[in-house]
Amino acid sequence: MTALSPEEWQVLLLSLKVSGVAMAAILPVAFALAWVIARWRFPGKVLLDALVHLPLVLPPVVTGWLLLIAFGPAGPLGRFFAEGFGLTFIFRWTGAALAAAVMALPLMVRAMRLSIEAVDRRLESAARTLGAGRWRTFATITLPLAMPGVLAGLVLGLARSIGEFGATITFASNIPGETQTLPLAIYSALQMPGSEWQVTRLAVLSILVSLFALVASEWLARRSGARYGQAGAAHHAL
């Protein structure tokens, strides 16, 4: 594959920027939701779990439409962010990041929840009986054991956000240099005759990024399993 043109570099860098901001913004939310679903028992937990995973089964265009209602100029959240922080989402890269974050959230929560559930609660209890406080136990026992799953969820979310199309084009539109990420650039190129080579280059980039994310996620999952096995063996040895 020949060197990318300046426009293609712009698309790639914008995609990485949008995905990076999306992951930075949604990571604490995803971990908090995963923790609540994994550890808490309360009425409506099944409904919360369903709402978190709803973007996986909804048509992405519907998700984008719901974001438009909530975060558009006339939407309650859109007015709140505009008046309180001067932050707008419509026709802006921030809107593309928001759409990417929402679409990546279910994958991140699922990976993190499974990782949190796999942590041996007896290790936490042992730390508490030895005098460790709640936050110290979390920082020294729970989080390190769950970290491979958290990283796996982050990588999967990053790959999902880079590949996001439907919600982004519905909510933030397809504006070159502002909201046109890799999938949107491929879509635009497909509409122009004689752009097969440009489509090929952008598609190969998307494949490489997604493949890297999947391989990294599998490696982290295997590492997570090995760590849990070692922790369990050490606990039984004690």
Short mmCIF file of C-alpha atoms in Angstrom, two decimals:
data_model
loop_
_atom_site.label_atom_id
_atom_site.label_comp_id
_atom_site.label_asym_id
_atom_site.label_seq_id
_atom_site.Cartn_x
_atom_site.Cartn_y
_atom_site.Cartn_z
CA MET A 1 0.00 0.00 0.00
CA THR A 2 1.43 3.37 -1.02
CA ALA A 3 1.78 6.30 1.33
CA LEU A 4 -1.44 7.90 2.44
CA SER A 5 -2.45 11.26 1.05
CA PRO A 6 -2.78 14.29 3.39
CA GLU A 7 -6.55 13.89 3.32
CA GLU A 8 -6.28 10.21 4.28
CA TRP A 9 -3.88 11.05 7.10
CA GLN A 10 -6.38 13.63 8.29
CA VAL A 11 -9.12 11.01 8.35
CA LEU A 12 -6.94 8.53 10.23
CA LEU A 13 -5.76 11.06 12.81
CA LEU A 14 -9.29 12.36 13.31
CA SER A 15 -10.50 8.77 13.83
CA LEU A 16 -7.82 8.19 16.47
CA LYS A 17 -8.62 11.53 18.11
CA VAL A 18 -12.34 10.81 18.22
CA SER A 19 -11.79 7.29 19.55
CA GLY A 20 -9.20 8.38 22.11
CA VAL A 21 -11.43 11.11 23.53
CA ALA A 22 -14.41 8.74 23.50
CA MET A 23 -12.51 6.11 25.48
CA ALA A 24 -11.11 8.64 27.98
CA ALA A 25 -14.59 10.01 28.62
CA ILE A 26 -16.49 6.72 28.80
CA LEU A 27 -13.96 4.54 30.67
CA PRO A 28 -14.94 5.70 34.20
CA VAL A 29 -18.64 5.36 33.31
CA ALA A 30 -18.13 1.87 31.89
CA PHE A 31 -16.18 0.70 34.94
CA ALA A 32 -18.75 2.15 37.34
CA LEU A 33 -21.60 0.44 35.49
CA ALA A 34 -19.68 -2.83 35.35
CA TRP A 35 -19.03 -2.63 39.09
CA VAL A 36 -22.67 -1.93 39.89
CA ILE A 37 -23.92 -4.79 37.71
CA ALA A 38 -21.29 -7.22 39.01
CA ARG A 39 -21.42 -6.42 42.73
CA TRP A 40 -24.71 -4.77 43.65
CA ARG A 41 -28.12 -6.35 44.17
CA PHE A 42 -31.10 -4.03 43.76
CA PRO A 43 -34.53 -3.89 42.11
CA GLY A 44 -34.25 -2.94 38.46
CA LYS A 45 -30.78 -4.41 37.98
CA VAL A 46 -31.98 -6.47 35.02
CA LEU A 47 -33.43 -3.32 33.43
CA LEU A 48 -30.17 -1.42 33.93
CA ASP A 49 -28.22 -4.27 32.35
CA ALA A 50 -30.63 -4.27 29.40
CA LEU A 51 -30.34 -0.50 28.93
CA VAL A 52 -26.53 -0.66 28.98
CA HIS A 53 -26.52 -3.33 26.27
CA LEU A 54 -29.32 -1.76 24.22
CA PRO A 55 -26.98 -0.11 21.66
CA LEU A 56 -25.79 -3.61 20.69
CA VAL A 57 -29.22 -4.58 19.38
CA LEU A 58 -30.71 -1.25 18.34
CA PRO A 59 -30.10 -0.08 14.77
CA PRO A 60 -27.24 2.44 15.06
CA VAL A 61 -29.38 5.01 13.24
CA VAL A 62 -31.91 4.81 16.08
CA THR A 63 -29.13 5.35 18.62
CA GLY A 64 -27.97 8.38 16.64
CA TRP A 65 -31.53 9.72 16.53
CA LEU A 66 -31.88 9.34 20.31
CA LEU A 67 -28.58 11.18 20.76
CA LEU A 68 -29.90 13.92 18.49
CA ILE A 69 -32.99 14.30 20.66
CA ALA A 70 -31.01 14.35 23.91
CA PHE A 71 -27.86 16.24 22.90
CA GLY A 72 -29.12 18.39 20.03
CA PRO A 73 -29.45 22.18 20.40
CA ALA A 74 -33.04 21.79 21.61
CA GLY A 75 -32.36 18.70 23.73
CA PRO A 76 -32.10 18.93 27.53
CA LEU A 77 -28.55 17.60 27.70
CA GLY A 78 -27.51 19.61 24.65
CA ARG A 79 -28.68 22.86 26.30
CA PHE A 80 -27.02 21.89 29.57
CA PHE A 81 -23.60 21.33 28.03
CA ALA A 82 -23.88 24.35 25.74
CA GLU A 83 -24.89 26.77 28.49
CA GLY A 84 -22.78 25.31 31.26
CA PHE A 85 -19.58 24.35 29.43
CA GLY A 86 -19.84 25.92 25.96
CA LEU A 87 -19.72 22.41 24.50
CA THR A 88 -21.76 21.52 21.41
CA PHE A 89 -22.07 18.18 19.64
CA ILE A 90 -24.01 18.68 16.43
CA PHE A 91 -21.75 18.81 13.34
CA ARG A 92 -18.68 18.69 15.61
CA TRP A 93 -16.02 16.06 16.26
CA THR A 94 -17.21 16.05 19.86
CA GLY A 95 -20.51 14.65 18.59
CA ALA A 96 -18.65 11.90 16.74
CA ALA A 97 -16.78 11.10 19.97
CA LEU A 98 -20.04 10.96 21.92
CA ALA A 99 -21.63 8.61 19.39
CA ALA A 100 -18.52 6.40 19.40
CA ALA A 101 -18.51 6.27 23.21
CA VAL A 102 -22.16 5.27 23.42
CA MET A 103 -21.75 2.51 20.84
CA ALA A 104 -18.61 1.17 22.54
CA LEU A 105 -20.06 1.24 26.05
CA PRO A 106 -21.81 -2.19 26.00
CA LEU A 107 -18.67 -4.06 24.91
CA MET A 108 -16.59 -2.31 27.55
CA VAL A 109 -19.07 -2.94 30.34
CA ARG A 110 -19.40 -6.62 29.46
CA ALA A 111 -15.65 -7.26 29.46
CA MET A 112 -15.14 -5.36 32.70
CA ARG A 113 -18.10 -6.99 34.43
CA LEU A 114 -16.83 -10.48 33.66
CA SER A 115 -13.40 -9.50 34.94
CA ILE A 116 -14.79 -8.07 38.18
CA GLU A 117 -16.99 -11.13 38.74
CA ALA A 118 -13.95 -13.38 38.33
CA VAL A 119 -12.09 -11.73 41.22
CA ASP A 120 -11.99 -14.08 44.22
CA ARG A 121 -13.96 -12.31 46.93
CA ARG A 122 -12.11 -14.36 49.58
CA LEU A 123 -8.90 -12.48 48.75
CA GLU A 124 -10.71 -9.20 49.43
CA SER A 125 -12.07 -10.57 52.71
CA ALA A 126 -8.60 -11.69 53.74
CA ALA A 127 -7.20 -8.22 53.06
CA ARG A 128 -9.98 -6.64 55.11
CA THR A 129 -9.35 -8.95 58.06
CA LEU A 130 -5.65 -8.01 57.95
CA GLY A 131 -6.56 -4.34 58.42
CA ALA A 132 -6.83 -3.00 54.86
CA GLY A 133 -9.58 -0.46 54.37
CA ARG A 134 -12.20 -0.61 51.64
CA TRP A 135 -10.31 1.66 49.23
CA ARG A 136 -6.94 0.06 49.90
CA THR A 137 -8.42 -3.38 49.26
CA PHE A 138 -9.89 -2.11 46.03
CA ALA A 139 -6.62 -0.49 44.91
CA THR A 140 -4.30 -3.37 45.87
CA ILE A 141 -6.46 -6.46 45.34
CA THR A 142 -9.57 -5.92 43.25
CA LEU A 143 -8.34 -3.47 40.63
CA PRO A 144 -5.05 -5.25 39.83
CA LEU A 145 -6.87 -8.58 39.42
CA ALA A 146 -9.56 -6.99 37.25
CA MET A 147 -7.15 -4.82 35.25
CA PRO A 148 -6.60 -7.27 32.33
CA GLY A 149 -10.35 -7.33 31.75
CA VAL A 150 -10.52 -3.55 32.03
CA LEU A 151 -7.76 -3.22 29.43
CA ALA A 152 -9.45 -5.80 27.20
CA GLY A 153 -12.69 -3.82 27.39
CA LEU A 154 -10.82 -0.62 26.60
CA VAL A 155 -9.18 -2.15 23.53
CA LEU A 156 -12.48 -3.59 22.28
CA GLY A 157 -14.17 -0.26 22.87
CA LEU A 158 -11.43 1.53 20.96
CA ALA A 159 -11.84 -0.81 17.99
CA ARG A 160 -15.63 -0.43 18.10
CA SER A 161 -15.41 3.34 18.25
CA ILE A 162 -13.04 3.49 15.28
CA GLY A 163 -15.50 1.41 13.26
CA GLU A 164 -18.59 3.36 14.28
CA PHE A 165 -20.70 4.60 11.37
CA GLY A 166 -24.49 4.65 11.73
CA ALA A 167 -24.90 6.65 14.94
CA THR A 168 -22.13 9.06 13.94
CA ILE A 169 -23.51 9.97 10.52
CA THR A 170 -27.00 10.38 12.00
CA PHE A 171 -25.95 12.49 14.97
CA ALA A 172 -22.81 14.36 13.86
CA SER A 173 -23.12 14.16 10.05
CA ASN A 174 -20.29 13.46 7.58
CA ILE A 175 -18.16 16.60 7.43
CA PRO A 176 -14.60 16.29 6.05
CA GLY A 177 -12.02 17.46 8.55
CA GLU A 178 -14.58 17.71 11.37
CA THR A 179 -16.60 14.49 11.78
CA GLN A 180 -15.46 12.32 8.85
CA THR A 181 -13.84 9.28 10.46
CA LEU A 182 -12.58 6.18 8.64
CA PRO A 183 -15.98 4.49 8.06
CA LEU A 184 -17.53 7.75 6.87
CA ALA A 185 -14.60 8.44 4.56
CA ILE A 186 -14.95 4.97 3.05
CA TYR A 187 -18.67 5.56 2.56
CA SER A 188 -18.01 8.91 0.84
CA ALA A 189 -15.31 7.42 -1.39
CA LEU A 190 -17.64 4.62 -2.45
CA GLN A 191 -20.02 7.23 -3.85
CA MET A 192 -17.37 8.63 -6.22
CA PRO A 193 -16.42 6.85 -9.47
CA GLY A 194 -12.77 5.87 -9.81
CA SER A 195 -12.00 5.91 -6.09
CA GLU A 196 -11.49 2.16 -5.70
CA TRP A 197 -7.83 2.52 -4.69
CA GLN A 198 -8.66 5.12 -2.03
CA VAL A 199 -11.39 2.86 -0.66
CA THR A 200 -8.93 -0.04 -0.58
CA ARG A 201 -6.34 1.92 1.38
CA LEU A 202 -8.86 3.15 3.93
CA ALA A 203 -10.43 -0.30 4.23
CA VAL A 204 -7.03 -1.90 4.82
CA LEU A 205 -6.33 0.65 7.54
CA SER A 206 -9.63 -0.18 9.22
CA ILE A 207 -8.91 -3.92 9.01
CA LEU A 208 -5.44 -3.50 10.49
CA VAL A 209 -6.69 -1.41 13.40
CA SER A 210 -9.55 -3.82 14.14
CA LEU A 211 -7.29 -6.86 13.84
CA PHE A 212 -4.78 -5.34 16.22
CA ALA A 213 -7.54 -4.60 18.73
CA LEU A 214 -8.92 -8.15 18.57
CA VAL A 215 -5.48 -9.73 18.96
CA ALA A 216 -4.66 -7.43 21.87
CA SER A 217 -8.01 -8.20 23.51
CA GLU A 218 -7.45 -11.98 23.19
CA TRP A 219 -3.96 -11.66 24.63
CA LEU A 220 -5.26 -9.65 27.58
CA ALA A 221 -8.05 -12.18 28.16
CA ARG A 222 -5.55 -15.04 28.24
CA ARG A 223 -3.31 -13.10 30.59
CA SER A 224 -6.31 -12.41 32.78
CA GLY A 225 -7.16 -16.10 32.95
CA ALA A 226 -3.59 -17.02 33.85
CA ARG A 227 -3.50 -14.40 36.58
CA TYR A 228 -6.75 -15.61 38.10
CA GLY A 229 -5.41 -19.16 38.08
CA GLN A 230 -2.20 -18.10 39.85
CA ALA A 231 -4.14 -16.07 42.40
CA GLY A 232 -6.42 -19.00 43.13
CA ALA A 233 -3.51 -21.40 43.52
CA ALA A 234 -1.74 -19.02 45.88
CA HIS A 235 -4.91 -18.61 47.93
CA HIS A 236 -5.41 -22.36 48.31
CA ALA A 237 -1.74 -22.82 49.16
CA LEU A 238 -2.17 -20.40 52.04
#
